[in-house]
Amino acid sequence: MTYQLELNEASIGFGATEVVHRVSLRLHEGDIGCLLGPSGCGKTTLLRAIAGFEPLRDGSVALHGKVVCDTRHMVAPERRRVGMVFQDFALFPHLTVAENIGFGLRGQGVRARQTRIAELLDLVGLADLASQHPHQLSGGQQQRIALARAMAPRPTVLLLDEPFSALDPELRGQLASEVRALLKQDGVTAILVTHDQTEAFTMADRIGVMNRGELHQWDTGYNLYHHPATTFVADFVGRGALFDITVNDRNSINTPFGRLSGKLPEGIAPGTTLQLLVRPDDIHLTTKQEGIRARIDERLFQGAAYLYTLQLESGDRFQCLAPSHQQHSVGDSVALKLDIQDLVLFTADGEAL
């Protein structure tokens, strides 16, 4: 199978320091991927390697089935047919909106160029602003023009480096949804770099969570949240609490919530110490008087739900989401039920079982 973008064991280093270590990922044509992680984790460096601005120390990068970089050769950036959108828009202030979009089409005939510009102006919904200059546009409009300019030459892959970080939070969420729709409508394969998981979930079909140069998991947003591969992914994506627990036997574990039953993987010996991930939506408040109880320490109204911070008798704290019509006060003692089948266990080394 030919992938539009394929990284195979890609490593990047500067001097004695390796900043990206053996990263492998694949994107089908028309898919949108995302590299998600904290600042300095190597995601932008990896994006620059895909574009052709950084050499690889090991591994390879392939675009539409053709290797463009490995340890033996490196195709120049201008020959890779890769588009880029930056966080600062990088529009030419002296050119009109239409001229900015058409900048990368200078090798085409006049009619073909005008047709493509018109298509993209319609696509981004700014046809009536074709003769305006960048300083006359809002931040969101400028970003849509930067996107249209990058899409104009029909790149093999479109790279987006923190494209919404210069915008206010409300506009970021709206624009991320709009950009995804535009990319899907035009069939563009793209990969986004961000530290914002909301942007990642909104934009991407596949998300790669990175930390310290390593790709911990390349997966759907659903699997990152519900089936994280490591404790780093569990902690970085969504809310949750990790508890040290002990294996009692093949069918039960001892936890701060008491003994929980459920079949464990083969080979886990009694007495083994593991970690248990509990998400806010794994906990349900009940009206029962017996069973697990906790005290409400904090509550945060979120419209459809309250986010409660709870504390067990042991002192362990965790969070719970409950419908907002089920109101409880700070200091109340409440009964809990856990969805045991949804809980995730990790080894002491932080790997999911």
CSV table of C-alpha atoms in Angstrom, one decimal:
chain,number,residue,atom,x,y,z
A,1,MET,CA,0.0,0.0,0.0
A,2,THR,CA,1.2,3.5,-0.9
A,3,TYR,CA,1.0,6.1,1.8
A,4,GLN,CA,0.9,9.8,1.2
A,5,LEU,CA,3.4,10.3,4.1
A,6,GLU,CA,5.5,7.7,5.7
A,7,LEU,CA,8.2,8.0,8.3
A,8,ASN,CA,10.2,4.9,9.1
A,9,GLU,CA,12.4,5.0,12.3
A,10,ALA,CA,13.3,8.6,11.7
A,11,SER,CA,15.9,10.1,14.0
A,12,ILE,CA,17.3,13.6,14.1
A,13,GLY,CA,20.2,15.0,16.0
A,14,PHE,CA,22.3,18.1,16.5
A,15,GLY,CA,25.9,17.3,17.5
A,16,ALA,CA,25.8,14.7,20.3
A,17,THR,CA,22.2,15.4,21.1
A,18,GLU,CA,19.4,13.3,19.5
A,19,VAL,CA,16.2,15.4,19.5
A,20,VAL,CA,14.0,12.9,17.6
A,21,HIS,CA,14.4,9.2,18.2
A,22,ARG,CA,13.1,6.5,15.8
A,23,VAL,CA,9.7,7.9,14.9
A,24,SER,CA,7.5,5.9,12.6
A,25,LEU,CA,4.1,7.0,11.3
A,26,ARG,CA,1.9,6.8,8.2
A,27,LEU,CA,-0.8,8.9,6.7
A,28,HIS,CA,-3.2,7.9,3.9
A,29,GLU,CA,-4.1,10.3,1.1
A,30,GLY,CA,-6.7,12.8,2.4
A,31,ASP,CA,-6.0,12.1,6.0
A,32,ILE,CA,-5.1,14.7,8.6
A,33,GLY,CA,-2.5,13.9,11.2
A,34,CYS,CA,-1.2,15.8,14.2
A,35,LEU,CA,2.0,15.8,16.3
A,36,LEU,CA,0.9,16.7,19.8
A,37,GLY,CA,3.2,17.3,22.8
A,38,PRO,CA,4.8,19.8,25.1
A,39,SER,CA,7.2,22.5,24.0
A,40,GLY,CA,10.7,21.1,23.1
A,41,CYS,CA,9.5,17.5,22.5
A,42,GLY,CA,10.8,17.5,18.9
A,43,LYS,CA,7.5,17.9,17.0
A,44,THR,CA,8.5,21.0,15.0
A,45,THR,CA,11.9,19.5,14.3
A,46,LEU,CA,10.2,16.5,12.8
A,47,LEU,CA,7.9,18.7,10.7
A,48,ARG,CA,11.0,20.5,9.4
A,49,ALA,CA,12.6,17.2,8.4
A,50,ILE,CA,9.4,16.3,6.4
A,51,ALA,CA,9.7,19.7,4.7
A,52,GLY,CA,13.4,19.1,3.9
A,53,PHE,CA,14.9,21.7,6.2
A,54,GLU,CA,16.5,19.1,8.6
A,55,PRO,CA,18.6,16.0,7.6
A,56,LEU,CA,17.9,12.6,9.2
A,57,ARG,CA,20.5,10.9,11.4
A,58,ASP,CA,18.7,7.6,10.7
A,59,GLY,CA,15.6,6.3,9.1
A,60,SER,CA,13.6,7.7,6.1
A,61,VAL,CA,10.8,10.0,5.0
A,62,ALA,CA,8.7,9.1,2.0
A,63,LEU,CA,6.1,11.2,0.2
A,64,HIS,CA,3.5,9.3,-2.0
A,65,GLY,CA,5.7,6.2,-2.0
A,66,LYS,CA,9.0,8.0,-2.9
A,67,VAL,CA,11.8,8.3,-0.4
A,68,VAL,CA,12.8,11.9,-0.2
A,69,CYS,CA,15.2,11.6,2.7
A,70,ASP,CA,17.3,8.9,4.3
A,71,THR,CA,20.9,8.6,5.4
A,72,ARG,CA,22.2,8.5,1.8
A,73,HIS,CA,20.3,11.3,0.0
A,74,MET,CA,18.1,14.3,0.7
A,75,VAL,CA,15.7,15.8,-1.9
A,76,ALA,CA,15.7,19.6,-1.8
A,77,PRO,CA,12.6,21.2,-0.1
A,78,GLU,CA,11.4,22.9,-3.3
A,79,ARG,CA,11.3,19.5,-5.1
A,80,ARG,CA,9.1,17.8,-2.4
A,81,ARG,CA,5.8,19.6,-3.3
A,82,VAL,CA,5.2,20.2,0.4
A,83,GLY,CA,3.1,23.2,1.5
A,84,MET,CA,3.6,25.0,4.8
A,85,VAL,CA,1.3,27.2,7.0
A,86,PHE,CA,3.0,29.1,9.8
A,87,GLN,CA,1.7,30.6,13.1
A,88,ASP,CA,2.6,34.1,12.0
A,89,PHE,CA,0.7,33.8,8.6
A,90,ALA,CA,3.7,35.1,6.6
A,91,LEU,CA,1.5,36.9,4.1
A,92,PHE,CA,3.1,39.4,1.7
A,93,PRO,CA,1.8,42.8,2.9
A,94,HIS,CA,2.2,44.5,-0.5
A,95,LEU,CA,0.1,41.9,-2.4
A,96,THR,CA,-3.6,41.6,-2.5
A,97,VAL,CA,-5.5,38.5,-1.2
A,98,ALA,CA,-5.7,37.1,-4.7
A,99,GLU,CA,-2.1,37.8,-5.4
A,100,ASN,CA,-1.0,36.1,-2.1
A,101,ILE,CA,-3.0,33.0,-3.0
A,102,GLY,CA,-1.5,32.9,-6.5
A,103,PHE,CA,2.1,33.5,-5.4
A,104,GLY,CA,2.9,29.8,-5.7
A,105,LEU,CA,1.3,29.4,-9.1
A,106,ARG,CA,3.6,31.7,-11.1
A,107,GLY,CA,4.7,28.8,-13.3
A,108,GLN,CA,1.2,28.2,-14.6
A,109,GLY,CA,-0.7,29.9,-17.4
A,110,VAL,CA,-2.8,32.9,-16.6
A,111,ARG,CA,-6.2,31.2,-17.1
A,112,ALA,CA,-5.2,28.1,-15.0
A,113,ARG,CA,-3.8,30.4,-12.3
A,114,GLN,CA,-7.0,32.6,-12.2
A,115,THR,CA,-9.2,29.5,-12.1
A,116,ARG,CA,-7.3,28.0,-9.1
A,117,ILE,CA,-7.3,31.4,-7.2
A,118,ALA,CA,-11.1,31.7,-7.7
A,119,GLU,CA,-11.6,28.1,-6.5
A,120,LEU,CA,-9.7,28.7,-3.3
A,121,LEU,CA,-11.3,32.1,-2.6
A,122,ASP,CA,-14.7,30.3,-2.9
A,123,LEU,CA,-13.4,27.5,-0.7
A,124,VAL,CA,-12.3,29.7,2.1
A,125,GLY,CA,-15.3,32.0,1.7
A,126,LEU,CA,-13.4,35.2,1.0
A,127,ALA,CA,-14.1,35.8,-2.7
A,128,ASP,CA,-15.4,39.3,-1.9
A,129,LEU,CA,-12.1,40.3,-0.3
A,130,ALA,CA,-9.9,39.3,-3.3
A,131,SER,CA,-8.6,42.9,-3.9
A,132,GLN,CA,-8.0,43.6,-0.2
A,133,HIS,CA,-4.5,43.6,1.4
A,134,PRO,CA,-3.6,41.6,4.5
A,135,HIS,CA,-3.7,44.5,7.0
A,136,GLN,CA,-7.3,45.0,6.1
A,137,LEU,CA,-8.3,41.5,7.2
A,138,SER,CA,-9.0,39.9,10.7
A,139,GLY,CA,-6.6,37.3,12.1
A,140,GLY,CA,-9.0,34.5,11.2
A,141,GLN,CA,-9.3,35.8,7.6
A,142,GLN,CA,-5.5,36.1,7.3
A,143,GLN,CA,-5.1,32.5,8.4
A,144,ARG,CA,-7.6,31.3,5.8
A,145,ILE,CA,-5.7,33.2,3.1
A,146,ALA,CA,-2.4,31.6,4.3
A,147,LEU,CA,-4.1,28.2,4.1
A,148,ALA,CA,-5.4,28.9,0.6
A,149,ARG,CA,-1.9,30.0,-0.5
A,150,ALA,CA,-0.4,26.8,0.8
A,151,MET,CA,-3.1,24.7,-0.9
A,152,ALA,CA,-2.9,26.4,-4.2
A,153,PRO,CA,-0.1,24.3,-5.9
A,154,ARG,CA,-1.9,21.1,-4.7
A,155,PRO,CA,1.0,19.9,-2.4
A,156,THR,CA,1.6,16.2,-1.7
A,157,VAL,CA,1.4,17.0,2.0
A,158,LEU,CA,0.5,20.3,3.8
A,159,LEU,CA,2.4,21.0,7.0
A,160,LEU,CA,0.8,23.3,9.6
A,161,ASP,CA,3.1,24.6,12.4
A,162,GLU,CA,1.1,25.8,15.4
A,163,PRO,CA,-1.2,27.7,12.8
A,164,PHE,CA,-3.7,29.0,15.4
A,165,SER,CA,-1.5,29.9,18.3
A,166,ALA,CA,-1.5,33.7,17.4
A,167,LEU,CA,-5.3,33.8,17.6
A,168,ASP,CA,-7.5,34.2,20.7
A,169,PRO,CA,-8.8,30.9,22.2
A,170,GLU,CA,-12.4,31.2,21.0
A,171,LEU,CA,-11.3,31.9,17.4
A,172,ARG,CA,-8.8,29.0,17.5
A,173,GLY,CA,-11.5,26.4,18.2
A,174,GLN,CA,-13.8,27.8,15.5
A,175,LEU,CA,-11.0,28.1,12.9
A,176,ALA,CA,-9.6,24.6,13.6
A,177,SER,CA,-13.0,23.1,12.7
A,178,GLU,CA,-13.3,25.3,9.6
A,179,VAL,CA,-9.8,24.4,8.4
A,180,ARG,CA,-10.5,20.7,8.8
A,181,ALA,CA,-13.6,21.0,6.7
A,182,LEU,CA,-11.7,22.9,4.0
A,183,LEU,CA,-8.9,20.3,3.9
A,184,LYS,CA,-11.3,17.5,3.7
A,185,GLN,CA,-13.3,19.2,1.0
A,186,ASP,CA,-10.2,19.7,-1.2
A,187,GLY,CA,-8.8,16.2,-0.3
A,188,VAL,CA,-5.6,17.5,1.2
A,189,THR,CA,-3.3,15.3,3.2
A,190,ALA,CA,-2.0,17.4,6.1
A,191,ILE,CA,-0.1,17.1,9.4
A,192,LEU,CA,-0.5,19.6,12.2
A,193,VAL,CA,1.9,20.5,15.0
A,194,THR,CA,0.4,21.7,18.3
A,195,HIS,CA,0.6,21.5,22.1
A,196,ASP,CA,-3.2,22.0,22.4
A,197,GLN,CA,-5.1,18.7,22.6
A,198,THR,CA,-8.4,20.4,21.8
A,199,GLU,CA,-7.0,21.5,18.4
A,200,ALA,CA,-5.6,18.0,17.9
A,201,PHE,CA,-9.0,16.3,18.6
A,202,THR,CA,-10.8,18.9,16.4
A,203,MET,CA,-8.5,18.6,13.4
A,204,ALA,CA,-6.9,15.2,13.2
A,205,ASP,CA,-7.8,11.7,12.1
A,206,ARG,CA,-4.6,10.4,13.7
A,207,ILE,CA,-2.6,12.0,16.5
A,208,GLY,CA,0.9,11.3,17.6
A,209,VAL,CA,1.8,12.1,21.2
A,210,MET,CA,5.4,13.0,21.6
A,211,ASN,CA,7.7,13.6,24.6
A,212,ARG,CA,11.5,14.1,24.7
A,213,GLY,CA,11.9,13.2,21.0
A,214,GLU,CA,9.9,9.9,21.2
A,215,LEU,CA,6.5,9.1,19.7
A,216,HIS,CA,4.6,7.4,22.5
A,217,GLN,CA,1.5,6.6,20.5
A,218,TRP,CA,0.1,7.2,16.9
A,219,ASP,CA,-3.6,6.6,17.1
A,220,THR,CA,-7.1,8.1,17.0
A,221,GLY,CA,-8.2,10.6,19.5
A,222,TYR,CA,-10.6,8.1,21.0
A,223,ASN,CA,-7.8,5.5,21.6
A,224,LEU,CA,-5.4,8.1,23.0
A,225,TYR,CA,-8.1,8.9,25.6
A,226,HIS,CA,-9.5,5.5,26.4
A,227,HIS,CA,-6.6,3.2,25.6
A,228,PRO,CA,-3.4,5.2,26.2
A,229,ALA,CA,-0.2,3.3,25.5
A,230,THR,CA,1.9,4.9,28.3
A,231,THR,CA,1.3,6.8,31.5
A,232,PHE,CA,2.7,9.9,29.7
A,233,VAL,CA,-0.1,9.7,27.1
A,234,ALA,CA,-2.7,9.1,29.9
A,235,ASP,CA,-1.5,12.1,31.8
A,236,PHE,CA,-1.0,14.5,28.8
A,237,VAL,CA,-4.3,13.7,27.0
A,238,GLY,CA,-7.4,14.5,28.9
A,239,ARG,CA,-8.0,14.5,32.7
A,240,GLY,CA,-7.3,11.5,34.9
A,241,ALA,CA,-5.7,10.2,38.0
A,242,LEU,CA,-3.1,7.5,38.3
A,243,PHE,CA,-3.1,5.2,41.4
A,244,ASP,CA,-0.6,2.7,42.6
A,245,ILE,CA,-2.4,-0.7,43.0
A,246,THR,CA,-1.4,-4.3,43.8
A,247,VAL,CA,-2.5,-7.5,42.1
A,248,ASN,CA,-4.4,-9.7,44.4
A,249,ASP,CA,-4.9,-12.7,42.0
A,250,ARG,CA,-5.7,-13.2,38.3
A,251,ASN,CA,-9.2,-11.7,38.8
A,252,SER,CA,-8.8,-8.9,41.2
A,253,ILE,CA,-6.7,-5.9,42.3
A,254,ASN,CA,-6.3,-4.0,45.5
A,255,THR,CA,-6.8,-0.2,45.0
A,256,PRO,CA,-7.6,2.9,47.0
A,257,PHE,CA,-11.2,2.2,46.0
A,258,GLY,CA,-11.1,-1.2,47.6
A,259,ARG,CA,-10.8,-4.6,45.8
A,260,LEU,CA,-11.9,-4.4,42.2
A,261,SER,CA,-12.7,-7.5,40.1
A,262,GLY,CA,-11.8,-8.1,36.5
A,263,LYS,CA,-9.7,-10.6,34.5
A,264,LEU,CA,-6.1,-9.6,34.3
A,265,PRO,CA,-3.6,-10.4,31.4
A,266,GLU,CA,-1.7,-13.6,31.6
A,267,GLY,CA,1.6,-13.6,33.5
A,268,ILE,CA,0.8,-11.0,36.1
A,269,ALA,CA,1.9,-12.4,39.5
A,270,PRO,CA,0.1,-11.8,42.7
A,271,GLY,CA,1.8,-8.9,44.6
A,272,THR,CA,2.8,-7.1,41.5
A,273,THR,CA,2.6,-3.3,41.7
A,274,LEU,CA,0.8,-1.7,38.8
A,275,GLN,CA,-0.7,1.7,38.1
A,276,LEU,CA,-4.4,2.3,37.5
A,277,LEU,CA,-5.8,5.1,35.3
A,278,VAL,CA,-9.2,6.6,36.4
A,279,ARG,CA,-10.8,9.2,34.1
A,280,PRO,CA,-13.6,11.5,35.3
A,281,ASP,CA,-16.1,9.7,33.1
A,282,ASP,CA,-15.1,6.3,34.6
A,283,ILE,CA,-16.8,7.4,37.9
A,284,HIS,CA,-20.5,7.6,38.5
A,285,LEU,CA,-22.2,9.1,41.5
A,286,THR,CA,-25.0,6.8,42.9
A,287,THR,CA,-27.7,7.1,45.5
A,288,LYS,CA,-26.6,3.9,47.3
A,289,GLN,CA,-25.5,4.2,50.9
A,290,GLU,CA,-23.0,1.3,50.8
A,291,GLY,CA,-19.9,0.8,48.8
A,292,ILE,CA,-17.2,3.3,47.8
A,293,ARG,CA,-17.6,6.8,49.4
A,294,ALA,CA,-15.7,10.0,48.9
A,295,ARG,CA,-15.9,13.6,50.0
A,296,ILE,CA,-16.4,16.5,47.5
A,297,ASP,CA,-13.5,18.9,47.9
A,298,GLU,CA,-14.3,21.1,44.8
A,299,ARG,CA,-16.8,21.5,42.1
A,300,LEU,CA,-16.6,23.3,38.8
A,301,PHE,CA,-19.8,24.1,36.7
A,302,GLN,CA,-19.3,23.3,33.0
A,303,GLY,CA,-22.8,23.8,31.7
A,304,ALA,CA,-24.1,20.3,31.0
A,305,ALA,CA,-22.0,18.8,33.7
A,306,TYR,CA,-20.2,19.5,37.0
A,307,LEU,CA,-16.6,18.5,37.4
A,308,TYR,CA,-16.2,17.3,41.0
A,309,THR,CA,-12.9,16.9,42.7
A,310,LEU,CA,-13.3,14.1,45.2
A,311,GLN,CA,-11.2,12.7,48.1
A,312,LEU,CA,-11.2,9.2,49.5
A,313,GLU,CA,-10.6,8.4,53.2
A,314,SER,CA,-7.0,7.4,52.1
A,315,GLY,CA,-6.4,11.0,51.0
A,316,ASP,CA,-6.3,10.1,47.3
A,317,ARG,CA,-7.9,12.7,45.1
A,318,PHE,CA,-9.5,12.3,41.7
A,319,GLN,CA,-12.2,13.9,39.5
A,320,CYS,CA,-15.6,12.9,38.4
A,321,LEU,CA,-18.0,14.3,35.8
A,322,ALA,CA,-21.7,14.3,36.6
A,323,PRO,CA,-24.8,15.8,34.9
A,324,SER,CA,-25.3,19.3,36.2
A,325,HIS,CA,-28.9,18.6,37.3
A,326,GLN,CA,-27.4,16.2,39.9
A,327,GLN,CA,-26.1,18.9,42.3
A,328,HIS,CA,-23.9,18.1,45.2
A,329,SER,CA,-22.2,20.6,47.5
A,330,VAL,CA,-18.6,20.9,48.6
A,331,GLY,CA,-18.2,18.8,51.7
A,332,ASP,CA,-20.9,16.3,50.8
A,333,SER,CA,-20.1,12.6,51.2
A,334,VAL,CA,-21.2,10.7,48.0
A,335,ALA,CA,-21.3,7.1,46.9
A,336,LEU,CA,-19.4,6.0,43.8
A,337,LYS,CA,-19.5,3.4,41.1
A,338,LEU,CA,-16.6,2.6,38.8
A,339,ASP,CA,-16.9,1.3,35.2
A,340,ILE,CA,-14.3,-1.4,35.8
A,341,GLN,CA,-14.3,-2.5,32.1
A,342,ASP,CA,-13.0,0.9,31.1
A,343,LEU,CA,-10.1,1.2,33.5
A,344,VAL,CA,-6.5,1.0,32.1
A,345,LEU,CA,-3.6,-0.7,33.9
A,346,PHE,CA,0.1,0.1,33.4
A,347,THR,CA,3.3,-1.6,34.5
A,348,ALA,CA,5.6,0.1,36.9
A,349,ASP,CA,7.6,1.3,33.8
A,350,GLY,CA,4.5,3.1,32.5
A,351,GLU,CA,3.5,0.8,29.7
A,352,ALA,CA,-0.1,-0.2,29.2
A,353,LEU,CA,-1.0,-3.8,29.8
